Tab-separated table of C-alpha atoms and ligand atoms in Angstrom:
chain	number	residue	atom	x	y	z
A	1	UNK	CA	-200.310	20.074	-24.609
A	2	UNK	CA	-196.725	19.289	-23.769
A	3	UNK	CA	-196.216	16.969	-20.844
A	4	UNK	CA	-192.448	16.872	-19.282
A	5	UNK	CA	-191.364	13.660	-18.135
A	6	UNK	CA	-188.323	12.104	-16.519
A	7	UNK	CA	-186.227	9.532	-18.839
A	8	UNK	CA	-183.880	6.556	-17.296
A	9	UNK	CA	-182.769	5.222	-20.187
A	10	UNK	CA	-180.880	2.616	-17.646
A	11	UNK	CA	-177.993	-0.118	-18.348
A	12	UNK	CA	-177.283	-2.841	-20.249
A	13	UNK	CA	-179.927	-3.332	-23.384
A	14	UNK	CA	-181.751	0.012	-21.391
A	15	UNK	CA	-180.322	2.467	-23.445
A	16	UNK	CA	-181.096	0.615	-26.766
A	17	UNK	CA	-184.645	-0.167	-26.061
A	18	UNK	CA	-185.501	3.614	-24.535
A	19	UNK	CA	-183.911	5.273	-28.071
A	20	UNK	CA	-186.244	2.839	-29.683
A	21	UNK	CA	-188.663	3.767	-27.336
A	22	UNK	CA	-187.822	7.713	-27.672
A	23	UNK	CA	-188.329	7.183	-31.679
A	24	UNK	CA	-191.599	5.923	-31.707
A	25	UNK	CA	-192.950	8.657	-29.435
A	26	UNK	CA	-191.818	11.147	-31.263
A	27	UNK	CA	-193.973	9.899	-34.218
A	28	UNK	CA	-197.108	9.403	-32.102
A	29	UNK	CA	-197.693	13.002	-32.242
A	30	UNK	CA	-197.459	13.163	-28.585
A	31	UNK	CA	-195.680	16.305	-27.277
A	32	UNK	CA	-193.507	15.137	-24.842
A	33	UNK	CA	-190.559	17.152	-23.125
A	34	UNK	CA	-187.603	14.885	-21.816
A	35	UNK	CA	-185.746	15.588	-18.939
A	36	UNK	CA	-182.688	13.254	-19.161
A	37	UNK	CA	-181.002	11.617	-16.209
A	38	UNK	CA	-178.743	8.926	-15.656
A	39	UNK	CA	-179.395	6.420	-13.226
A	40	UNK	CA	-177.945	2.062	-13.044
A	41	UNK	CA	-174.084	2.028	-14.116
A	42	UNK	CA	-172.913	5.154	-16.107
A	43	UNK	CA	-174.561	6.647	-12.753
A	44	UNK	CA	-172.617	5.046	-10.588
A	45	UNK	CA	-169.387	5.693	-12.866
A	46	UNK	CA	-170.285	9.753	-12.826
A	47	UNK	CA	-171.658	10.189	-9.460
A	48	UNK	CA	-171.075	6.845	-7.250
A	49	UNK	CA	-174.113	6.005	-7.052
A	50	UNK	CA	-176.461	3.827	-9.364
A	51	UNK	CA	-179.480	6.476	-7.925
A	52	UNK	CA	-178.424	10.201	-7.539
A	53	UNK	CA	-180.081	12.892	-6.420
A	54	UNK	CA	-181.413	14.472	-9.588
A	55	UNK	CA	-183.168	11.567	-10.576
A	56	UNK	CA	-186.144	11.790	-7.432
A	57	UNK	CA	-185.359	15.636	-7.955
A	58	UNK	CA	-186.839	15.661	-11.367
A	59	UNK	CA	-189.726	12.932	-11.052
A	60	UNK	CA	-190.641	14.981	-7.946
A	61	UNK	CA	-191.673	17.703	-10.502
A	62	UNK	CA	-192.206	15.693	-13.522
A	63	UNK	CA	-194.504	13.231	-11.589
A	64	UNK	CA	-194.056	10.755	-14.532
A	65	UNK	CA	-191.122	8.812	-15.410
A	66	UNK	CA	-190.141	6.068	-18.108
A	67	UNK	CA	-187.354	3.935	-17.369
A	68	UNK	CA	-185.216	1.538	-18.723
A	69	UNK	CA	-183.357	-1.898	-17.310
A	70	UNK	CA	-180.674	-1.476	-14.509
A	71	UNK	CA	-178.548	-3.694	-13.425
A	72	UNK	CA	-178.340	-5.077	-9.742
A	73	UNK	CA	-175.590	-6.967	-8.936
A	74	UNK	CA	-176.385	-10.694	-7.384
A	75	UNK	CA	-175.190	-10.999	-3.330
A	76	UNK	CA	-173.221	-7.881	-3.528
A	77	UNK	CA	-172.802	-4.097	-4.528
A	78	UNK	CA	-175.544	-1.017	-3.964
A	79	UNK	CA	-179.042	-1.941	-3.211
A	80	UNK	CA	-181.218	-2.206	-6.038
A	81	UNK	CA	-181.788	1.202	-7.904
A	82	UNK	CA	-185.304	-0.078	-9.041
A	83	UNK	CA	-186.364	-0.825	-5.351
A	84	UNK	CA	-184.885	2.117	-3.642
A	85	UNK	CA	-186.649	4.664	-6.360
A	86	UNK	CA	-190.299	3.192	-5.816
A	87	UNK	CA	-189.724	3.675	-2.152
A	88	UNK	CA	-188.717	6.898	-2.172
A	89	UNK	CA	-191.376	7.749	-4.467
A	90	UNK	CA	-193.795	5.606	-2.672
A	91	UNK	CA	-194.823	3.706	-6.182
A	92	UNK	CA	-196.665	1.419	-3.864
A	93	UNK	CA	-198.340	-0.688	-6.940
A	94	UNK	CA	-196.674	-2.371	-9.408
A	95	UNK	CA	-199.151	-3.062	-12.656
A	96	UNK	CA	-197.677	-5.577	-15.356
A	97	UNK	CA	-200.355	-6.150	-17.816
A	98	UNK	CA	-199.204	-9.757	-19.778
A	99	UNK	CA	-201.276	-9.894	-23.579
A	100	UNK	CA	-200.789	-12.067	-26.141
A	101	UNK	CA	-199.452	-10.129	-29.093
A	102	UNK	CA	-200.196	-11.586	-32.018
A	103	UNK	CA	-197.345	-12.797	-34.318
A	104	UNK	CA	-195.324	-13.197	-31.372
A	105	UNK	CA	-194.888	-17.065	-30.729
A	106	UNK	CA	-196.136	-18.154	-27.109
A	107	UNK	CA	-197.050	-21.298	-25.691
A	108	UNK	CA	-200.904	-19.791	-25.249
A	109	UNK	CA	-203.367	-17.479	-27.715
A	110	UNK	CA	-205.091	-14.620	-26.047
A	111	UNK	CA	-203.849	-14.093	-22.624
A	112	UNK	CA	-204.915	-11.490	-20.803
A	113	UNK	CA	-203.636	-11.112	-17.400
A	114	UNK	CA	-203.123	-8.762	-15.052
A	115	UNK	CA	-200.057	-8.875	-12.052
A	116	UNK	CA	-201.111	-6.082	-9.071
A	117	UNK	CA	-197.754	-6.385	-7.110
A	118	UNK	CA	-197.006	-4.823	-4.083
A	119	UNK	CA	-194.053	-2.762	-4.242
A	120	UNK	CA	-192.686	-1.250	-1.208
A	121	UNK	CA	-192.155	-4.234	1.496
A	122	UNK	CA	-192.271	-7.823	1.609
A	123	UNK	CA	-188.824	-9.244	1.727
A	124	UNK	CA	-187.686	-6.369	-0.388
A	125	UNK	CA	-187.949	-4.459	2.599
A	126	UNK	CA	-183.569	-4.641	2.834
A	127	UNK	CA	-183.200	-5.435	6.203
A	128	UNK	CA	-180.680	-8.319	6.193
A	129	UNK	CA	-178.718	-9.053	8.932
A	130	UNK	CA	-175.941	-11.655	10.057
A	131	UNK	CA	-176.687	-13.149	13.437
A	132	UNK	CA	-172.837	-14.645	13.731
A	133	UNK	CA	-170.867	-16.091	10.936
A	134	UNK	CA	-172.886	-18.674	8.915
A	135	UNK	CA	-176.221	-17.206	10.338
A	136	UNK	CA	-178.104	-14.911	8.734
A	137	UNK	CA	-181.808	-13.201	8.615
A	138	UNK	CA	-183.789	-11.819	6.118
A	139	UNK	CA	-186.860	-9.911	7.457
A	140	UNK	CA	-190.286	-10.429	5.351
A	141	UNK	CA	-192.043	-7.365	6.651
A	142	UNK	CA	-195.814	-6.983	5.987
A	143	UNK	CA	-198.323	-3.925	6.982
A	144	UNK	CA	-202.118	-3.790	7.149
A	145	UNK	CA	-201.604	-0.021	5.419
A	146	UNK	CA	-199.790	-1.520	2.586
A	147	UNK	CA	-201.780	-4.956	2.329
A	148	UNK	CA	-204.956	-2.559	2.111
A	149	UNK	CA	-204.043	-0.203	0.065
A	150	UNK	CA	-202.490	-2.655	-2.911
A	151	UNK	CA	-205.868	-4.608	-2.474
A	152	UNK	CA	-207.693	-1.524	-2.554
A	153	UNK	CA	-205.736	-0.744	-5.813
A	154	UNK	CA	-206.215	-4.319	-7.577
A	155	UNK	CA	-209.855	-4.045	-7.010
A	156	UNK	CA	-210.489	-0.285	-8.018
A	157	UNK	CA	-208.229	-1.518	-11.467
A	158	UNK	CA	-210.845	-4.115	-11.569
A	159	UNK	CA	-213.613	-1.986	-11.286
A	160	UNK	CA	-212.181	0.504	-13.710
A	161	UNK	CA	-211.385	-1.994	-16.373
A	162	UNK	CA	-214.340	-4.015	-15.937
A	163	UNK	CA	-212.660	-7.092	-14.932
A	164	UNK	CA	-213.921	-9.853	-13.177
A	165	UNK	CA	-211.608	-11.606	-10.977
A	166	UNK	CA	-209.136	-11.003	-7.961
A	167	UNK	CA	-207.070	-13.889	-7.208
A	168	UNK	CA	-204.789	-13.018	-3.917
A	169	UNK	CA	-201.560	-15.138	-3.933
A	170	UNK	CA	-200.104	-16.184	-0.609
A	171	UNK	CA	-198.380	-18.722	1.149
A	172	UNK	CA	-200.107	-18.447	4.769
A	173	UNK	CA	-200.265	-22.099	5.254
A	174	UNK	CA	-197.025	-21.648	5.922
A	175	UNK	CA	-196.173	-17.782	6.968
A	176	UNK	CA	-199.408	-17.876	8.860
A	177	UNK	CA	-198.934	-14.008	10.475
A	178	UNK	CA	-197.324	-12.119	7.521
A	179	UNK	CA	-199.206	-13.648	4.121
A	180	UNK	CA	-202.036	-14.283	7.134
A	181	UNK	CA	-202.491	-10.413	7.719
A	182	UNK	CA	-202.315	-10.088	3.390
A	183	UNK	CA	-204.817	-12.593	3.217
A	184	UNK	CA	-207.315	-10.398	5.897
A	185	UNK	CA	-206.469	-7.157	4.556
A	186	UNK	CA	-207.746	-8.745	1.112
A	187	UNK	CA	-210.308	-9.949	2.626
A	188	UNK	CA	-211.455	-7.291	3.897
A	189	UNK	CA	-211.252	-5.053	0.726
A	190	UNK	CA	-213.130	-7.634	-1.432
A	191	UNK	CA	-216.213	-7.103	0.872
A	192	UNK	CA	-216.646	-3.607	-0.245
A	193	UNK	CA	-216.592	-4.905	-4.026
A	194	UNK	CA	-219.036	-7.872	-4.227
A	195	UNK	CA	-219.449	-7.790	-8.280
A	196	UNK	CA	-215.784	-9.071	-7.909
A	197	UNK	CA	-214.866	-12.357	-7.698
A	198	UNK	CA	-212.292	-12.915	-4.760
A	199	UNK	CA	-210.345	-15.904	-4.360
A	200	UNK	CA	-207.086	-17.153	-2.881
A	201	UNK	CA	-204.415	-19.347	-4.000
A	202	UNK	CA	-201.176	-20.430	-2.594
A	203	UNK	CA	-198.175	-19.225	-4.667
A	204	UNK	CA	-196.675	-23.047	-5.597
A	205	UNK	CA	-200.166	-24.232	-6.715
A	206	UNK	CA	-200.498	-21.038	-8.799
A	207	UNK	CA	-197.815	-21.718	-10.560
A	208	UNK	CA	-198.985	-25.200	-11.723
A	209	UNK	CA	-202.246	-23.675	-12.874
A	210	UNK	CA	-200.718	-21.292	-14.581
A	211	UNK	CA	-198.864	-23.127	-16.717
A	212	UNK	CA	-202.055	-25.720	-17.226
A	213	UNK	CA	-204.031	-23.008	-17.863
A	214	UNK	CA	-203.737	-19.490	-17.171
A	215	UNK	CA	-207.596	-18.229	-18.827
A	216	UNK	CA	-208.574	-19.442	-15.561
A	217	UNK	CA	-207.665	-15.903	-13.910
A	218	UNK	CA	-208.075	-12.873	-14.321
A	219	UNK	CA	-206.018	-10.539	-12.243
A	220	UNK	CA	-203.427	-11.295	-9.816
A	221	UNK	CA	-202.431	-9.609	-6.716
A	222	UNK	CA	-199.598	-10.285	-5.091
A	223	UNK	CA	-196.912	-9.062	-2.529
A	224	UNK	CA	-193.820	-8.162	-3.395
A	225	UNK	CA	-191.865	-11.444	-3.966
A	226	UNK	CA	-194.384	-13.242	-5.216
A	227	UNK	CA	-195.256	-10.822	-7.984
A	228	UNK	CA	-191.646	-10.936	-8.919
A	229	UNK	CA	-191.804	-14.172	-9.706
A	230	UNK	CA	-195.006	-14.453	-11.135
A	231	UNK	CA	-194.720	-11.863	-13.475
A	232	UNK	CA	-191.307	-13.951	-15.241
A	233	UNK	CA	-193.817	-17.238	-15.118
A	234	UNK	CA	-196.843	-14.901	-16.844
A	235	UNK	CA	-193.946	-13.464	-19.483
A	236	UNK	CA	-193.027	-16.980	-20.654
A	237	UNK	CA	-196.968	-17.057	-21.294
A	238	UNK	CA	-196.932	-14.633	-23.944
A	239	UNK	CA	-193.839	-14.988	-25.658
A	240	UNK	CA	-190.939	-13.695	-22.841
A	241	UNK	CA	-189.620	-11.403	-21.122
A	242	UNK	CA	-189.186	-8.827	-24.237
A	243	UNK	CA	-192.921	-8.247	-24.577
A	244	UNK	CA	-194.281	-7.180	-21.412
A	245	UNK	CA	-194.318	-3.638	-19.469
A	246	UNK	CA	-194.663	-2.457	-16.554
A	247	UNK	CA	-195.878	1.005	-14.630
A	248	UNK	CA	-195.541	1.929	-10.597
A	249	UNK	CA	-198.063	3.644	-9.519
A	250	UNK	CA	-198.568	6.016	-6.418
A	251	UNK	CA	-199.956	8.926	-4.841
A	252	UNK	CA	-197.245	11.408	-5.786
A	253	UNK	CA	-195.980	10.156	-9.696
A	254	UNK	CA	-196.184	7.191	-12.129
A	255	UNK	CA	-192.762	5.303	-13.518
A	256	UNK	CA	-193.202	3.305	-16.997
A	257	UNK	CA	-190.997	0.854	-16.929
A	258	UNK	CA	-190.191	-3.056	-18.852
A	259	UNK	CA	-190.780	-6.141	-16.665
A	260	UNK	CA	-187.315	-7.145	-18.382
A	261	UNK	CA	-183.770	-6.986	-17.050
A	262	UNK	CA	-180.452	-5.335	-18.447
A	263	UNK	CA	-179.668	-8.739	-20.400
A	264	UNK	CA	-176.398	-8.086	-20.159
A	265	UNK	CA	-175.574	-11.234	-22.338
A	266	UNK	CA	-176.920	-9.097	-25.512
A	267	UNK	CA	-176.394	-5.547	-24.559
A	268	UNK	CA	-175.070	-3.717	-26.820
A	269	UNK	CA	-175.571	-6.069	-29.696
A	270	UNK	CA	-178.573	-4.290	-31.150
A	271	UNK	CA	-180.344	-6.999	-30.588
A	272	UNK	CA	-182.789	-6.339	-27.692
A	273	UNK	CA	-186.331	-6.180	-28.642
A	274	UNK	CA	-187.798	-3.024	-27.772
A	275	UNK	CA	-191.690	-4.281	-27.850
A	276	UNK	CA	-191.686	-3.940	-23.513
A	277	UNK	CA	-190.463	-0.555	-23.498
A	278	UNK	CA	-192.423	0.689	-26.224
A	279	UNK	CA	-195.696	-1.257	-24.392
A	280	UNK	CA	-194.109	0.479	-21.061
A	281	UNK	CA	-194.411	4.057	-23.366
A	282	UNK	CA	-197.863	3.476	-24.242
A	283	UNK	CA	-199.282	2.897	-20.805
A	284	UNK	CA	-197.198	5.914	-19.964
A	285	UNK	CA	-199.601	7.700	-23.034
A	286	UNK	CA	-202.421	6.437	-21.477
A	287	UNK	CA	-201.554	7.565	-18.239
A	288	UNK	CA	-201.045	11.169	-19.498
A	289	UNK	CA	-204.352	10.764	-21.782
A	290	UNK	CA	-202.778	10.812	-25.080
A	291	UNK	CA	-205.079	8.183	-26.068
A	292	UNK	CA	-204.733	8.512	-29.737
A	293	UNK	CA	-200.963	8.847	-29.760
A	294	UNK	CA	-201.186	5.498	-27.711
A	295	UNK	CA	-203.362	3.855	-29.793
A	296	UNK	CA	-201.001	4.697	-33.013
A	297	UNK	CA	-198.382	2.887	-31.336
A	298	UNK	CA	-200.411	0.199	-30.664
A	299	UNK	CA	-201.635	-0.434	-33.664
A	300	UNK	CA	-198.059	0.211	-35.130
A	301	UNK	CA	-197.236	-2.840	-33.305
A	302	UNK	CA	-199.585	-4.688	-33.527
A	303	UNK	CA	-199.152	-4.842	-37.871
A	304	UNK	CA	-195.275	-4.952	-37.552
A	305	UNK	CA	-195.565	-8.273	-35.052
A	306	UNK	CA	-198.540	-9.935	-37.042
A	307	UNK	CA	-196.782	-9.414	-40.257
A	308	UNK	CA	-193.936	-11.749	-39.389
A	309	UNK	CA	-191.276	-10.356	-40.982
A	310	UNK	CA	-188.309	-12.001	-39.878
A	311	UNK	CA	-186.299	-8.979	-41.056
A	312	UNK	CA	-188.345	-6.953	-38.816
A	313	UNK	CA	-188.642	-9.121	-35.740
A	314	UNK	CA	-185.899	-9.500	-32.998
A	315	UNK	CA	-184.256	-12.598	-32.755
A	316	UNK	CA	-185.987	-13.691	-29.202
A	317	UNK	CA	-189.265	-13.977	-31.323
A	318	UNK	CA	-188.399	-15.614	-34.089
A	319	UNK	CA	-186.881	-12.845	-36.166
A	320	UNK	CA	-183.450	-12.464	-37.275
A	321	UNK	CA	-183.495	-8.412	-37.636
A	322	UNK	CA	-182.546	-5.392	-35.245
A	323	UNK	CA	-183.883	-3.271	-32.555
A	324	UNK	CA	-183.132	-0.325	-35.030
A	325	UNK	CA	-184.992	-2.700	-38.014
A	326	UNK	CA	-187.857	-3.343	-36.133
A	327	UNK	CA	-188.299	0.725	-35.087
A	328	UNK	CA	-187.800	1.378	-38.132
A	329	UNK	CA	-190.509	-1.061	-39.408
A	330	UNK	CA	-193.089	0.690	-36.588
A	331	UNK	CA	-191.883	4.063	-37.492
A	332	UNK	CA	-193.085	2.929	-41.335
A	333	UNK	CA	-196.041	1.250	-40.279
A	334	UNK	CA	-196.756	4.673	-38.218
A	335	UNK	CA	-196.750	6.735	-41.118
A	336	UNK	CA	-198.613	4.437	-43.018
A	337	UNK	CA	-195.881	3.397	-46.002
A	338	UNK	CA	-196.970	-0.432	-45.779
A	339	UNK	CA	-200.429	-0.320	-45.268
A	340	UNK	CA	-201.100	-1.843	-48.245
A	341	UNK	CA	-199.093	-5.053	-47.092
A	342	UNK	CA	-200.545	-4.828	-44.066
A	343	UNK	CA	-203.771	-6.404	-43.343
A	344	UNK	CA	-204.409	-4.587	-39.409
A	345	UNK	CA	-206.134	-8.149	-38.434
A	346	UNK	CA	-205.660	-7.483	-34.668
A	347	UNK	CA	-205.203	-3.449	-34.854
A	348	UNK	CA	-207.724	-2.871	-32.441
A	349	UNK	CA	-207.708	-6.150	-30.347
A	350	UNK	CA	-206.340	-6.005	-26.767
A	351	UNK	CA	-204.980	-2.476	-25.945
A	352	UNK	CA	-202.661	-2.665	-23.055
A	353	UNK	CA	-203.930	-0.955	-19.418
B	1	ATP	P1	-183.523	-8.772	-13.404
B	1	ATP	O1	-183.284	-9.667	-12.259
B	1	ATP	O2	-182.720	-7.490	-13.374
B	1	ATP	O3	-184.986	-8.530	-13.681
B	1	ATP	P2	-183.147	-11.026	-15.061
B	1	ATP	O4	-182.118	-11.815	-14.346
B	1	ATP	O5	-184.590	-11.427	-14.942
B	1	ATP	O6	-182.974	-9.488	-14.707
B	1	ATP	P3	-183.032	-10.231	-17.776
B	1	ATP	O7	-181.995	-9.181	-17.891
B	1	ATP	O8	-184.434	-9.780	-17.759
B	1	ATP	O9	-182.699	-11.114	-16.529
B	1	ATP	O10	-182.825	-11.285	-18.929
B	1	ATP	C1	-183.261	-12.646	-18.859
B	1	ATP	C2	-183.122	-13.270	-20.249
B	1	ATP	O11	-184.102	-12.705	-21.122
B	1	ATP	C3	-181.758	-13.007	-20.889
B	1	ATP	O12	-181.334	-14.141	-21.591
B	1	ATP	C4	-182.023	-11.868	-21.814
B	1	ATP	O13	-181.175	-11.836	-22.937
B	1	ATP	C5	-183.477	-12.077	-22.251
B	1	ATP	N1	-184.123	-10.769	-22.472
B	1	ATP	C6	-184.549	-9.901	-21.534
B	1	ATP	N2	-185.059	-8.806	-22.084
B	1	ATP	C7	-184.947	-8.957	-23.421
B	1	ATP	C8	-185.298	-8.142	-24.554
B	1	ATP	N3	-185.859	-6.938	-24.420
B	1	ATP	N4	-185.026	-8.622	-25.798
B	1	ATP	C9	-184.477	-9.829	-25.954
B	1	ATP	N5	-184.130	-10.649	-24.936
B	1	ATP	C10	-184.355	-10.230	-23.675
């Protein structure tokens, strides 16, 4: 079957990491049918926006998108093209799955978390505001629909997945009414799912205990914010920011999509590793049940990473090759031309979503 979907190959290191990306698909044996937009810079250099229309007019009937990086400009510029497309789309949760890859040098050995993040609200909601000059407000708005449904979400994943734990991350010693109404909606959800552990823990302690030892949870649900920062704290678990994906979720379409930035400091360099966007492809396999093309990838991967070959490996784990060496090295280990130098330890440990 072919399945259309909607590519954003993005900005910065996006456009070398979604060819990557592009190339391995195309050897999965998945039959996938592109549909090309721009959005991030060269959008806003064609059309004047980083977002245009055609972008929410072709996931609309594609239902399934894989992007790449854009850029946001810091204090200034259009709002975030990331934020404004998952609530238009109303991608309500954001699911970053963080594994340890093996070959890929991380502080910790078999992680295997899971980051539910609210994506719609929170203090991502844009409404900013400047009381009188020097005095400004930043609204952190929370709803019960929202704070139910992304718990609802987290614990149906659970149940799914046969996971264990739900840890809900707040700060409502402090915001007492908004991560206090996250906090009851959760709550209230982890009633209905008693084989699931529930507990709570306040964003600054989670932190500590995640770097002191993160095989304590399991997965992670947080608002919007929070999960933001979480997620960069979980990637420096595994190895950085160049190994883990991402997917939005919601009722009306799925975006695949790397937990990463632009990195403008190595775009266009050739440089980028392309292991988050190729993760970010697979879940999007998954999510169209191309299992087996999915699982070649994976297992592509996995043998390229545990081989460490510098020559094959990015420079931001330890390598000193290419994004185009290290496709090609999956592309090979895809069609099977190194198996024999290849010894598949891991090839079936720890698929991803
Ligand atoms: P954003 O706020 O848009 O998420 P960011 O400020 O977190 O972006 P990134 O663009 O993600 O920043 O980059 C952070 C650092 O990680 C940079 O030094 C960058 O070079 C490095 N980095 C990010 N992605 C990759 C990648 N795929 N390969 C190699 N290095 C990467």
């Amino acid at each position: 079957m072919t399945h259309r979907v909607t590519l954003m190959p993005g900005d910065g290191i996006g456009p070398e990491v979604a060819s990557a990306a592009l190339e391995v698909v195309a050897a999965s044996g998945a039959q996938i049918e592109w549909d090309e937009v721009m959005v991030g810079q060269p959008a806003i250099k064609e059309f004047g926006t980083p977002l245009p229309d055609a972008v929410l007019r072709s996931l609309k009937k594609t239902r399934v998108g894989i992007k790449g990086p854009v850029t946001t400009q810091v204090g200034k510029g259009f709002p975030s093209a990331n934020v404004t497309l998952r609530k238009q789309l109303d991608l309500f949760a954001n699911l970053r799955p963080v594994l340890s890859l093996p070959g890929v040098k991380a502080r910790y050995k078999n992680i295997d978390l899971v980051i539910v993040r609210e994506n719609t609200e929170d203090l991502y909601a844009g409404v900013e505001h400047r009381l009188t000059p020097g005095v400004v407000g930043s609204m952190k708005i929370i709803t019960w629909d929202a704070c139910t449904r992304i718990a609802k979400f987290a614990f149906e994943y659970a149940v799914e997945r046969g996971r264990k734990k739900v840890t809900a991350v707040h700060k409502a010693n402090i915001m007492k009414i908004a991560d206090g109404l996250f906090l009851e909606a959760c709550r209230k959800i982890a009633k209905r799912y008693p084989p699931i552990e529930y507990e709570e823990v306040i964003v600054d302690a989670l932190s500590m205990k995640l770097v002191v030892n993160p095989y304590q949870f399991d997965i992670l649900l947080c608002t919007n914010l929070y999960g933001d920062i979480i997620s960069d704290l979980c990637a420096g678990l595994v190895g950085g920011l160049g190994v883990v994906p991402g997917a939005n979720f919601g009722k009306r379409g799925a975006v695949f999509e790397t937990v990463h930035g632009s990195a403008p400091d190595i775009a266009g360099r050739g440089i980028a590793n392309p292991t988050a966007m190729i993760l970010a492809a697979e879940l999007m396999l998954r999510h169209l049940g191309e299992s087996a093309a999915a699982d070649r990838i994976h297992d592509a991967l996995i043998n390229v990473l545990s081989s460490r070959r510098k020559k094959s490996l990015t420079p931001d784990i330890g390598g000193s090759g290419t994004t185009q060496g290290f496709t090609e090295a999956l592309l090979a280990a895809m069609r099977g031309l190194t198996e024999s130098e290849l010894t598949r330890p891991y090839a079936v440990q720890g698929r991803i979503a």
